[in-house]
PDB file of C-alpha atoms and ligand atoms in Angstrom:
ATOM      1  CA  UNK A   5       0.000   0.000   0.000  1.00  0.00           C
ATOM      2  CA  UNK A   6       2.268   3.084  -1.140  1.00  0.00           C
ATOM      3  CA  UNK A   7       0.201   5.478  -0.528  1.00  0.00           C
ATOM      4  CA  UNK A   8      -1.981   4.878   2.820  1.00  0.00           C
ATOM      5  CA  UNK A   9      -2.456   8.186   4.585  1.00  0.00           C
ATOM      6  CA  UNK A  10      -2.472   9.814   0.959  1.00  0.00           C
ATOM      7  CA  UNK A  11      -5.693  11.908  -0.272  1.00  0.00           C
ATOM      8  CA  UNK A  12      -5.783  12.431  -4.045  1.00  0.00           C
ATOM      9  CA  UNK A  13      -8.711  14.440  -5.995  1.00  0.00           C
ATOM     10  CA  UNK A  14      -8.666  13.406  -9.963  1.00  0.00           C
ATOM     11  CA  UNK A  15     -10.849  15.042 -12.351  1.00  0.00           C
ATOM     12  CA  UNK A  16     -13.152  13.605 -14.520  1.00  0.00           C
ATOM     13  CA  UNK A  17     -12.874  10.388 -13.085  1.00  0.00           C
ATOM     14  CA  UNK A  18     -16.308   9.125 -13.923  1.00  0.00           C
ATOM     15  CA  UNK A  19     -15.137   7.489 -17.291  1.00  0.00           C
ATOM     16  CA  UNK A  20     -12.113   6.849 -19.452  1.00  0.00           C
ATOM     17  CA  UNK A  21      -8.473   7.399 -18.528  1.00  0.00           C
ATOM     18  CA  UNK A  22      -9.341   9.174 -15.166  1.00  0.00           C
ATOM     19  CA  UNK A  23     -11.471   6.089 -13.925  1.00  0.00           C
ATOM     20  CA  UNK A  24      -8.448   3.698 -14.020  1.00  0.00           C
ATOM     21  CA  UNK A  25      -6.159   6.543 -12.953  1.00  0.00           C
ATOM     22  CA  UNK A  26      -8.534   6.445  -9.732  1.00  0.00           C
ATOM     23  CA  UNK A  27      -8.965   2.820  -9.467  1.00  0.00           C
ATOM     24  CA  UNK A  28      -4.805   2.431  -9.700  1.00  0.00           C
ATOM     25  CA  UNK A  29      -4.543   5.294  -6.567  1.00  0.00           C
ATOM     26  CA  UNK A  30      -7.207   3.228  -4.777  1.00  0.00           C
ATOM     27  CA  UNK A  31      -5.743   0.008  -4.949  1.00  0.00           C
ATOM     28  CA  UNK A  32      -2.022   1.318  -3.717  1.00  0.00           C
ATOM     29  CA  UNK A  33      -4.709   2.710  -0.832  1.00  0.00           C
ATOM     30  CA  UNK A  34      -5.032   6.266  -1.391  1.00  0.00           C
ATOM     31  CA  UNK A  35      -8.193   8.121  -0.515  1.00  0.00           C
ATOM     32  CA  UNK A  36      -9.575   8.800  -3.660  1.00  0.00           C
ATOM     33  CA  UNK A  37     -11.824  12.098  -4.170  1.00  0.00           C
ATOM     34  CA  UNK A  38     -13.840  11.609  -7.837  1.00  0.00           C
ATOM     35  CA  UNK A  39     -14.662  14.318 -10.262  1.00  0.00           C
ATOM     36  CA  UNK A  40     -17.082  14.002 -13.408  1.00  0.00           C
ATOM     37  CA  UNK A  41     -19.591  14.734 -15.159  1.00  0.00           C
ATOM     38  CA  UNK A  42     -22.334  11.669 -15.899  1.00  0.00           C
ATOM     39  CA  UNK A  43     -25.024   9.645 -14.281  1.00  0.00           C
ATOM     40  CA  UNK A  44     -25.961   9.947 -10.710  1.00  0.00           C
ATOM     41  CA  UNK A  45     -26.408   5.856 -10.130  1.00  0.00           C
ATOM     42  CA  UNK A  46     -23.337   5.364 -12.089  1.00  0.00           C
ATOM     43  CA  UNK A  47     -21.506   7.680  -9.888  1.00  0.00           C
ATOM     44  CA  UNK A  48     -23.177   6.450  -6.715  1.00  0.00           C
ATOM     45  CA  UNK A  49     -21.227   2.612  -7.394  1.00  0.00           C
ATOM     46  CA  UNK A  50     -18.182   4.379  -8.429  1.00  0.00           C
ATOM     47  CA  UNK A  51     -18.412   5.985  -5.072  1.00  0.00           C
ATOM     48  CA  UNK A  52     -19.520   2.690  -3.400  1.00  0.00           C
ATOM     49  CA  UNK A  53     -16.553   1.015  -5.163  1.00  0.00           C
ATOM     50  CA  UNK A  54     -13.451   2.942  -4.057  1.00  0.00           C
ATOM     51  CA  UNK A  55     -15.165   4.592  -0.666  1.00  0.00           C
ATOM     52  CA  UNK A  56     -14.562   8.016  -2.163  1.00  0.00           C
ATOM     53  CA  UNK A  57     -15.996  11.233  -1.546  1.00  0.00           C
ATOM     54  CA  UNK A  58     -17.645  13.216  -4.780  1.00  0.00           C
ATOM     55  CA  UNK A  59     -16.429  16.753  -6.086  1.00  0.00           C
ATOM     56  CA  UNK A  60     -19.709  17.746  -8.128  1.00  0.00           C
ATOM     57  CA  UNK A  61     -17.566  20.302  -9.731  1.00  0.00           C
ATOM     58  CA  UNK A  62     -18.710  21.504 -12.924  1.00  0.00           C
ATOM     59  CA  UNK A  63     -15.156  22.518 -14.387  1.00  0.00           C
ATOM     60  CA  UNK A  64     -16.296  24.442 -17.307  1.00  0.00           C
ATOM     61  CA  UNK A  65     -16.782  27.219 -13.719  1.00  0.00           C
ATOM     62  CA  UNK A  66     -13.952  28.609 -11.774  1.00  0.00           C
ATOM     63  CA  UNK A  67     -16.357  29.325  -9.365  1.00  0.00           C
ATOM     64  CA  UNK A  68     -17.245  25.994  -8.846  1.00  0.00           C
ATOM     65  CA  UNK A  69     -13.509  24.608  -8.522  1.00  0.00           C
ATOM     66  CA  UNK A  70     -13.093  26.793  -5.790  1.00  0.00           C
ATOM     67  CA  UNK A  71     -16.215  26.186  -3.846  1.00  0.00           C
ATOM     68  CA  UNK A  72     -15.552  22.034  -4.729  1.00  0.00           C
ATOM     69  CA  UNK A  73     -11.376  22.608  -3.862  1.00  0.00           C
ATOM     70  CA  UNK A  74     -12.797  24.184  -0.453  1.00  0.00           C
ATOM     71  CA  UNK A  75     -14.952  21.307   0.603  1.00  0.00           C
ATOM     72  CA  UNK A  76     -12.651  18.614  -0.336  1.00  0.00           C
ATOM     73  CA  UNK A  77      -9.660  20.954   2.145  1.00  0.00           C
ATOM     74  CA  UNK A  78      -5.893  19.517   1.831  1.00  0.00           C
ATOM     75  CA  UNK A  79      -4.856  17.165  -0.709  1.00  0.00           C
ATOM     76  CA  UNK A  80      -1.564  15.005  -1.506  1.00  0.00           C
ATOM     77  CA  UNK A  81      -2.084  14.064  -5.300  1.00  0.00           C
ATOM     78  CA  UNK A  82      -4.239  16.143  -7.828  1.00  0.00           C
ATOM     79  CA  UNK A  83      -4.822  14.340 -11.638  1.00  0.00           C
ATOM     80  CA  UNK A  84      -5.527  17.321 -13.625  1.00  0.00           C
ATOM     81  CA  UNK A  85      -7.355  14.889 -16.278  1.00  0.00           C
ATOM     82  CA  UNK A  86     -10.990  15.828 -17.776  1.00  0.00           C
ATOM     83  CA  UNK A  87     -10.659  17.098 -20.986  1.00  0.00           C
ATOM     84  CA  UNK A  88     -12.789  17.288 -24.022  1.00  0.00           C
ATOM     85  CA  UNK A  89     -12.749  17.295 -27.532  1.00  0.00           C
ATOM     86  CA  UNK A  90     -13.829  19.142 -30.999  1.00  0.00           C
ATOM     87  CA  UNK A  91     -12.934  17.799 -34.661  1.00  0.00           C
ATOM     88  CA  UNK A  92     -13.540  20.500 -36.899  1.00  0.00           C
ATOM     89  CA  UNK A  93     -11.521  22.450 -39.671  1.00  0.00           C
ATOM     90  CA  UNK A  94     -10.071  25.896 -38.223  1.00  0.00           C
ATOM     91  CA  UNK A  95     -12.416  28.495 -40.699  1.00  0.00           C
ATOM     92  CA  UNK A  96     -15.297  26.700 -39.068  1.00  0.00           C
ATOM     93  CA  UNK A  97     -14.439  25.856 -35.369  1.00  0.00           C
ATOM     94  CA  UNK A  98     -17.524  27.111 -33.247  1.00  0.00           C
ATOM     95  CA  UNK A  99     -15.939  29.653 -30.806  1.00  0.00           C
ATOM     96  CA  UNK A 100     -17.666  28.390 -28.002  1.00  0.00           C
ATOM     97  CA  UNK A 101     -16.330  24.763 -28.287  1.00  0.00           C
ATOM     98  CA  UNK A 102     -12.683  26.266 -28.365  1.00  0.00           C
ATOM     99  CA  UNK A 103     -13.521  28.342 -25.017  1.00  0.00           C
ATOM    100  CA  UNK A 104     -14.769  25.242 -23.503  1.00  0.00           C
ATOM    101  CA  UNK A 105     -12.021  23.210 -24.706  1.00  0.00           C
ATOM    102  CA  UNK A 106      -9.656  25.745 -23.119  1.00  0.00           C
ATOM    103  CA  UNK A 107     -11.516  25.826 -20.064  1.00  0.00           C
ATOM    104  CA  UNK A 108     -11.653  22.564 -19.016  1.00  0.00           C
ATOM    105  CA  UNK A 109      -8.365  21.366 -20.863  1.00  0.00           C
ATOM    106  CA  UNK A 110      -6.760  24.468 -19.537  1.00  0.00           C
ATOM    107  CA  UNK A 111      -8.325  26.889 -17.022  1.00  0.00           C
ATOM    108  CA  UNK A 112      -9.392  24.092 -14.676  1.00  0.00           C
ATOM    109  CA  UNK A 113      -5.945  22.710 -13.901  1.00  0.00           C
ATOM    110  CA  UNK A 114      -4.780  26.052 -13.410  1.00  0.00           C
ATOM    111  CA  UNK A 115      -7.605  26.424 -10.665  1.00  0.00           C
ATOM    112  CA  UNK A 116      -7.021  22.798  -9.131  1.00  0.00           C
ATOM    113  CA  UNK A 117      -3.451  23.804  -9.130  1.00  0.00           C
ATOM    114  CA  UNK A 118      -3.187  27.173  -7.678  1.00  0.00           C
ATOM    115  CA  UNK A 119      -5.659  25.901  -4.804  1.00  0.00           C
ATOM    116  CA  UNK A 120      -4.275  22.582  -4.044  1.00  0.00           C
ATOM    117  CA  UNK A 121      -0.491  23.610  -4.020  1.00  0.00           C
ATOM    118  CA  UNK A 122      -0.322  25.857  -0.250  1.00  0.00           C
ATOM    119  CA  UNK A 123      -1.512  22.769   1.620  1.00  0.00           C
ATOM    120  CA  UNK A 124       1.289  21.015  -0.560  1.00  0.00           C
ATOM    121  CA  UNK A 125       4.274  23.126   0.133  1.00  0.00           C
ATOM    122  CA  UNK A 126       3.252  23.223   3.661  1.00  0.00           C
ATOM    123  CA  UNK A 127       3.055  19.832   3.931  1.00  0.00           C
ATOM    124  CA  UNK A 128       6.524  19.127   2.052  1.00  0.00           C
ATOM    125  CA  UNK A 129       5.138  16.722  -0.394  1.00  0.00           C
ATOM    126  CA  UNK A 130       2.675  16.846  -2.949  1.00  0.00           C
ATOM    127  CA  UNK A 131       2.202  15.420  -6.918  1.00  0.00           C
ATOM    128  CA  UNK A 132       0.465  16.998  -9.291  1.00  0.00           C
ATOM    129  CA  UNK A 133      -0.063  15.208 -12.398  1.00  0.00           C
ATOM    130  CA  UNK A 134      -1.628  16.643 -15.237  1.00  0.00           C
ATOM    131  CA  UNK A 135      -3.373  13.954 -18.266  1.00  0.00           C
ATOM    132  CA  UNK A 136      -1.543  16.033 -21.203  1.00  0.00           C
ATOM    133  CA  UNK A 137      -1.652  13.459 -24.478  1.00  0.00           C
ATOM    134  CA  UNK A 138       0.374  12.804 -27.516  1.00  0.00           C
ATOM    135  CA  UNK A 139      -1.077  16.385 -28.864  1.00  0.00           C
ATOM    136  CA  UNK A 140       1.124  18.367 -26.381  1.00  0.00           C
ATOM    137  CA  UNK A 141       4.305  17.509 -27.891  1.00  0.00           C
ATOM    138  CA  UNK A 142       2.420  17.104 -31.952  1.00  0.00           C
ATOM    139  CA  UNK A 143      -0.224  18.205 -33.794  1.00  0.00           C
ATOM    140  CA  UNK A 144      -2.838  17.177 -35.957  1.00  0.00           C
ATOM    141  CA  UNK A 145      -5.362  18.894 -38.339  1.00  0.00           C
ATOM    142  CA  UNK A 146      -8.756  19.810 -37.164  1.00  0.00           C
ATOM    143  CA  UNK A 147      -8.051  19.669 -33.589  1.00  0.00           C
ATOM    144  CA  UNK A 148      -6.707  23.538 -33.372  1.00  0.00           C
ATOM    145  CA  UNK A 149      -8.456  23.886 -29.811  1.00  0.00           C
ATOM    146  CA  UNK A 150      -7.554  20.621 -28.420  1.00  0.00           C
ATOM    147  CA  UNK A 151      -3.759  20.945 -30.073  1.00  0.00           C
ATOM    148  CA  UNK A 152      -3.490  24.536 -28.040  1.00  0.00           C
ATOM    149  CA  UNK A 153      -4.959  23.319 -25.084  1.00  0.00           C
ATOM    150  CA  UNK A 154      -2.489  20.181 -24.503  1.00  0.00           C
ATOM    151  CA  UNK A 155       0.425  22.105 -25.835  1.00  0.00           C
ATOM    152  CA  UNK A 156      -0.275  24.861 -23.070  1.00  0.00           C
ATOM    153  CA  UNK A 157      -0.706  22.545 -20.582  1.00  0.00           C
ATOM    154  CA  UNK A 158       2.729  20.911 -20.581  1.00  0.00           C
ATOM    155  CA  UNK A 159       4.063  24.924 -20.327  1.00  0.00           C
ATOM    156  CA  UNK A 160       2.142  25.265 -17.383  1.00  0.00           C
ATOM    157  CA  UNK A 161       3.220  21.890 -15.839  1.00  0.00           C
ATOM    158  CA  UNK A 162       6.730  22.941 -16.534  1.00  0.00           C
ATOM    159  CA  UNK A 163       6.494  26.496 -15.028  1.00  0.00           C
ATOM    160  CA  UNK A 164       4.879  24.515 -11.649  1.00  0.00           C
ATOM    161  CA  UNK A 165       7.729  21.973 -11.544  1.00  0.00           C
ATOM    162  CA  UNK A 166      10.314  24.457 -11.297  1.00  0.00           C
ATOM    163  CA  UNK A 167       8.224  27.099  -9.165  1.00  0.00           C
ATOM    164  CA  UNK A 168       8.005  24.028  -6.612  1.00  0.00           C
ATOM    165  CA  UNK A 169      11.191  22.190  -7.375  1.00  0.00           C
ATOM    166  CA  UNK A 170      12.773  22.632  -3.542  1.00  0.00           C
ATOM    167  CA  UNK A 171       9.417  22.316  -1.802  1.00  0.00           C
ATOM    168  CA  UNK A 172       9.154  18.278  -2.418  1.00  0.00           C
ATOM    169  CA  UNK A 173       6.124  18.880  -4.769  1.00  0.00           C
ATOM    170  CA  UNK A 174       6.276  17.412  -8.277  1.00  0.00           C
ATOM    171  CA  UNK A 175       4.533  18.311 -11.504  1.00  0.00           C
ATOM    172  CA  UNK A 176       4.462  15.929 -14.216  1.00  0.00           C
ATOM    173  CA  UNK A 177       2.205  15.477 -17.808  1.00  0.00           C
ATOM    174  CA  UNK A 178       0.965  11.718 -18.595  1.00  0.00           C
ATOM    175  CA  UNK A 179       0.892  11.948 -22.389  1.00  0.00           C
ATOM    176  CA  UNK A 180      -1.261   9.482 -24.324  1.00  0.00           C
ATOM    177  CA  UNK A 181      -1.742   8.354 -27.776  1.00  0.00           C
ATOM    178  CA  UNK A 182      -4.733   6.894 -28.379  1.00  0.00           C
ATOM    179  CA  UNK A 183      -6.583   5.161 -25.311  1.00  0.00           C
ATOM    180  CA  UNK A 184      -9.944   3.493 -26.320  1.00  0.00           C
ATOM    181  CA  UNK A 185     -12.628   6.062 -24.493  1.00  0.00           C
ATOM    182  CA  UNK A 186     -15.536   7.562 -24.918  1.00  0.00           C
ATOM    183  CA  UNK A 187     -14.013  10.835 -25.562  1.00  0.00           C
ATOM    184  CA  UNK A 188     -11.962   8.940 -28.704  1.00  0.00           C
ATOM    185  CA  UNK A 189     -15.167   7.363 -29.762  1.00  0.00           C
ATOM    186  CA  UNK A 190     -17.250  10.849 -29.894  1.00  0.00           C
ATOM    187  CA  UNK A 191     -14.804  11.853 -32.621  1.00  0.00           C
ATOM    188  CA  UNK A 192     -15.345   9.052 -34.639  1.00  0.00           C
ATOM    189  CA  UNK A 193     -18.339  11.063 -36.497  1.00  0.00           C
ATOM    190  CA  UNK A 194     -16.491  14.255 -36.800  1.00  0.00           C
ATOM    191  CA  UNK A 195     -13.100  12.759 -38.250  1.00  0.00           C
ATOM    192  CA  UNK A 196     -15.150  10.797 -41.097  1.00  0.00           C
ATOM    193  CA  UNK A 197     -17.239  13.941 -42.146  1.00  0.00           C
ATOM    194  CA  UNK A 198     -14.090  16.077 -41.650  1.00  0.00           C
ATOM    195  CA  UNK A 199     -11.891  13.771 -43.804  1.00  0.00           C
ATOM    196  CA  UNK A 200     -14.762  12.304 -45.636  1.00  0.00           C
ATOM    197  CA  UNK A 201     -13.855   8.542 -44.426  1.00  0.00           C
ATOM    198  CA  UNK A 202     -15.281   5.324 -43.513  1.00  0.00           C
ATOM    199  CA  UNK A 203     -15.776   4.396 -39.485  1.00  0.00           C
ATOM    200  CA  UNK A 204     -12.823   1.768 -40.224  1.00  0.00           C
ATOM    201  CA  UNK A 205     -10.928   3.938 -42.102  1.00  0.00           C
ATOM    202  CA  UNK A 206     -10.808   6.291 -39.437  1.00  0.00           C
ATOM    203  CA  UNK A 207     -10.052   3.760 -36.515  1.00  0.00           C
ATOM    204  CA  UNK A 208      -7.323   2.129 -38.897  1.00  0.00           C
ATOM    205  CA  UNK A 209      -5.611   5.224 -41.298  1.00  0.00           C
ATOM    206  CA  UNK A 210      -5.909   8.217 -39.262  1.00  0.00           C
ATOM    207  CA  UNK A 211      -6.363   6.620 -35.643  1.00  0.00           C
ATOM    208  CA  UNK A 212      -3.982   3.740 -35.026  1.00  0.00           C
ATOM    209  CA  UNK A 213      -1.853   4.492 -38.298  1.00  0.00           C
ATOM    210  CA  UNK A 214      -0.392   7.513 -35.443  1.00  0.00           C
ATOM    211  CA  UNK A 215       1.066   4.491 -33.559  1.00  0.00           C
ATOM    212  CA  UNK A 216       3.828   2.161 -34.109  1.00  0.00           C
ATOM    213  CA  UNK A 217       2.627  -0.553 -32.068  1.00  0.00           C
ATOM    214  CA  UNK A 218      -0.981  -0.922 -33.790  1.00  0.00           C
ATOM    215  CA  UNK A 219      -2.524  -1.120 -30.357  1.00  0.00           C
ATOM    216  CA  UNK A 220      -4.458   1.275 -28.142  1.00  0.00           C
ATOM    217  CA  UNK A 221      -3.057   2.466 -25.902  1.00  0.00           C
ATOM    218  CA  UNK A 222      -5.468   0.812 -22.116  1.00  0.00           C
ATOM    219  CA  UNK A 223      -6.270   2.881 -19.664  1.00  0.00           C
ATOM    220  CA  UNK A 224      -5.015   0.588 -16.741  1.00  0.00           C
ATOM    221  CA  UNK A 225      -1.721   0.999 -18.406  1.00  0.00           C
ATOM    222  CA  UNK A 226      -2.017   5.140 -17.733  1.00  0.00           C
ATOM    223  CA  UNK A 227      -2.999   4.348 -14.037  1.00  0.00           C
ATOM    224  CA  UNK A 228      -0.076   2.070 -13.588  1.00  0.00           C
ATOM    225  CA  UNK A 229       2.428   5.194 -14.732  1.00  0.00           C
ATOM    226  CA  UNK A 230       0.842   7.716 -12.759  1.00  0.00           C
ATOM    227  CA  UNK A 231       0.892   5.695  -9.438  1.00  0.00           C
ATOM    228  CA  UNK A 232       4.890   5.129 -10.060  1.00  0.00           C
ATOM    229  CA  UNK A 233       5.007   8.986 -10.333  1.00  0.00           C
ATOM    230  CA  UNK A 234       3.270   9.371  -6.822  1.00  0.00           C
ATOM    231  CA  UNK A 235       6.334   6.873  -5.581  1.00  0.00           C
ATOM    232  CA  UNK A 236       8.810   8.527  -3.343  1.00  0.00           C
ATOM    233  CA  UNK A 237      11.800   6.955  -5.513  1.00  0.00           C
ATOM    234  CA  UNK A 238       9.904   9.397  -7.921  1.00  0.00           C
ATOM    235  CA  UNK A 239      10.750  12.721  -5.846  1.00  0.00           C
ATOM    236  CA  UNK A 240      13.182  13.593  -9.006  1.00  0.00           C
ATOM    237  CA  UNK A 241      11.122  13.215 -11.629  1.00  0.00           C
ATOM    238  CA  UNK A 242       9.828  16.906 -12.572  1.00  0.00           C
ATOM    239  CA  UNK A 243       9.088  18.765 -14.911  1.00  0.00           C
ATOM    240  CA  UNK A 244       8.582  15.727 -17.475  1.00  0.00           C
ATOM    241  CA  UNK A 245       6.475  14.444 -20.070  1.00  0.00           C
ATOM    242  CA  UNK A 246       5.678  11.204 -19.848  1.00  0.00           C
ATOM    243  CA  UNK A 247       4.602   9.753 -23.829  1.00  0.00           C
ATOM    244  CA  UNK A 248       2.913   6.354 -23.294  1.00  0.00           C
ATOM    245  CA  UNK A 249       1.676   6.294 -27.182  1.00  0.00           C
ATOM    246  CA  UNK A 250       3.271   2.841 -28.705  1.00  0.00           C
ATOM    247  CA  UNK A 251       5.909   5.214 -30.642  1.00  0.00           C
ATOM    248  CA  UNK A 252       3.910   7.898 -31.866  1.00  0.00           C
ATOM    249  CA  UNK A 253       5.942  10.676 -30.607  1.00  0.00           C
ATOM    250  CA  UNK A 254       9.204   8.742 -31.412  1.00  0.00           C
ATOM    251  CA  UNK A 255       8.749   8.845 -34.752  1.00  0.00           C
TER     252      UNK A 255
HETATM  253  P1  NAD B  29     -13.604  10.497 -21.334  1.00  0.00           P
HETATM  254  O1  NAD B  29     -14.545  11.271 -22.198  1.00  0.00           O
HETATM  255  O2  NAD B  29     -13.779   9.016 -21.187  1.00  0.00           O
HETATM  256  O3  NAD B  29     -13.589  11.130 -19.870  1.00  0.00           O
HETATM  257  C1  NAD B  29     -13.569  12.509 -19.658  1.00  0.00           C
HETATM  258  C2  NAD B  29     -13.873  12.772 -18.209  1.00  0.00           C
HETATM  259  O4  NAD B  29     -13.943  14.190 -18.015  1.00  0.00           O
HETATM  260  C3  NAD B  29     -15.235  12.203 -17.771  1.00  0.00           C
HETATM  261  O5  NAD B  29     -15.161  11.759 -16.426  1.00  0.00           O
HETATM  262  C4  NAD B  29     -16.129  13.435 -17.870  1.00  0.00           C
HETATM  263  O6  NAD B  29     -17.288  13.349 -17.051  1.00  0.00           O
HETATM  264  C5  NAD B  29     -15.175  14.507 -17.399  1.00  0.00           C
HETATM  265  N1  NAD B  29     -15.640  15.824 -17.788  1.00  0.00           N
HETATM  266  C6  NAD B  29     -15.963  16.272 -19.027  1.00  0.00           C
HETATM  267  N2  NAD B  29     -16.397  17.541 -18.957  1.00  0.00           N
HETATM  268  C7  NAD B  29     -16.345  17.906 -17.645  1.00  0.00           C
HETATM  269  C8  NAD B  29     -16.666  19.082 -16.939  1.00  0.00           C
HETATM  270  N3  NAD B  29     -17.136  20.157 -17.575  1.00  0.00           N
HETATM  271  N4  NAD B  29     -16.479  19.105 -15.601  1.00  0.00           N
HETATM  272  C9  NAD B  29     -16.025  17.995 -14.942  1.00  0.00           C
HETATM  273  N5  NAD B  29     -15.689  16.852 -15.568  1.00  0.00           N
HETATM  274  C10 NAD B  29     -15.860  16.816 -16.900  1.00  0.00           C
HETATM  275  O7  NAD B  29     -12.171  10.878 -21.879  1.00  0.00           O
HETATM  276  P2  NAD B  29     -10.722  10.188 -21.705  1.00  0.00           P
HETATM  277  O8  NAD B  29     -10.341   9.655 -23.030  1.00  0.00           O
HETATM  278  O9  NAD B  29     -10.655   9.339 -20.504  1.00  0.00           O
HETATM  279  O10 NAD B  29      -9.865  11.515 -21.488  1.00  0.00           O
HETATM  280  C11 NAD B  29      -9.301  11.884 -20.250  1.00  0.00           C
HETATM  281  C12 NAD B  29      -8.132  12.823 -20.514  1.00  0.00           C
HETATM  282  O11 NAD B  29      -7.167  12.131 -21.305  1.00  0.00           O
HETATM  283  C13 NAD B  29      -8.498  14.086 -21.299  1.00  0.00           C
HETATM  284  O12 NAD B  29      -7.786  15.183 -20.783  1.00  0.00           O
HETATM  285  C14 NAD B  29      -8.039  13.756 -22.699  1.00  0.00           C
HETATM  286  O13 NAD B  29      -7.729  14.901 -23.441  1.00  0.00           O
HETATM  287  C15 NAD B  29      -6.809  12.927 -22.401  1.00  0.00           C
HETATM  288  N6  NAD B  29      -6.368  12.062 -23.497  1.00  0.00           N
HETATM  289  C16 NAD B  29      -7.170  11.076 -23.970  1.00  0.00           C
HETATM  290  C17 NAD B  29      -6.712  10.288 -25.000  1.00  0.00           C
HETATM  291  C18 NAD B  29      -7.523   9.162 -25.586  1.00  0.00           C
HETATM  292  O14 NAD B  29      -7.085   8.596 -26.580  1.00  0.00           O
HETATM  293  N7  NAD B  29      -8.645   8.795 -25.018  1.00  0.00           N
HETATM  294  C19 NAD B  29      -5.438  10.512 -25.552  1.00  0.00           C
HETATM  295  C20 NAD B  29      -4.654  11.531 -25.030  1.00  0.00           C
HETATM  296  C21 NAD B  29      -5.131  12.299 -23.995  1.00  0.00           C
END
């Protein structure tokens, strides 16, 4: 149990890549707080399953992060992980999907972060680890919003690492490639109007063709990395960007 006596909040946790990130903290024993959007039975088991308290949090809201960050009080390990998603070409983006996108992709860390870090530095230890992907280091077309977003957010964990670097607080990015989730599945529609393509064309030549090993990438695999960052043989690692994307990146 590495991390008994640990209390970690992870956003959008209800689904996806943040689900197994919080199942992963659980089972090393942390006290998991979930985040998310989604149904309230669904939530109720996840809550059942892992003993965890709920942040109702709508992060699209500043105001909201602050009132959830105040009832949840001092925590050890913050996942900076909903994000969302828009396939469209740039002429045509709807502005308000790119302000959400950078709201919740963006803005909300910066609010989780900026909150959670005191009670970190005055505690000595803290990790903050922030669900970047494969589009903070690369780009791809029709994703301008999403692209932006994830590139700013690996400045932003950067700038953190080194503004906490002596306080025993570590900032990281988790970068996927593609991890089988709902929010990959959504854009399934978009990407074959957008490039005029089949379903399996899409999953195939556009999705999968980005990665060397011809896999998806699972989320239990994402959980298992971020856990080894929270380990205190970790302490050095800052400041990085973890790609977990069968070769994408390498390429
Ligand atoms: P998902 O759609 O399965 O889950 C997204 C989570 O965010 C859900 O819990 C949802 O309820 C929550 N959420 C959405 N809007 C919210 C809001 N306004 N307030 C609070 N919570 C909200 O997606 P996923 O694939 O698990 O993605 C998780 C993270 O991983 C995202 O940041 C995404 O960009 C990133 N990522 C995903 C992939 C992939 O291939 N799936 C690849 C790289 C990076």
């Amino acid at each position: 149990m590495l991390l008994k006596g640990k209390r970690a909040l992870v956003t959008g946790s209800t689904s996806g890549i943040g689900l197994a990130v919080a199942r992963a903290l659980h089972a090393e024993g942390a006290d998991v707080v979930l985040n998310g959007l989604g149904d309230a039975d669904e939530i109720a088991k996840l809550r059942a399953e892992m003993d965890a308290y709920f942040g109702d949090a709508n992060l699209l809201d500043p105001t909201a992060i602050e009132a959830m960050m105040g009832e949840i009080g001092p925590i050890d390990i913050l996942v900076n992980n909903a994000g969302m998603q828009h396939v469209s070409p740039v002429e045509e983006f709807p502005t308000d999907k790119w302000d959400a996108i950078m709201a919740l992709n963006l803005s909300a860390p910066f609010h989780t972060t900026r909150l959670a870090v005191p009670a970190m530095k005055e505690k000595g230890w803290g990790r903050i680890i922030n669900t970047a992907s494969a589009h903070s280091l690369t780009a791809s077309p029709f994703k301008s919003a999403y692209n932006a977003s994830k590139h700013g957010i690996a400045g932003f964990t950067k700038t953190v690492a080194l503004e906490l670097a002596q306080t025993g607080v570590t900032a990281n990015c988790i970068s996927p490639g593609y991890v089988w989730t709902p929010l990959i599945e959504g854009q399934i529609p978009d990407t074959m109007a957008a490039r005029g393509l089949s379903r399996d064309e899409v999953i195939n030549d556009v999705l999968l063709a980005k990665q060397p090993t011809k896999k998806f990438v699972q989320p239990d695999e994402i959980g298992a990395l971020a856990v080894f960052l929270c380990r205190e043989e970790a302490g050095n690692v800052t400041g990085a960007n973890w790609s977990i994307d069968g070769g994408w990146t390498a390429e």
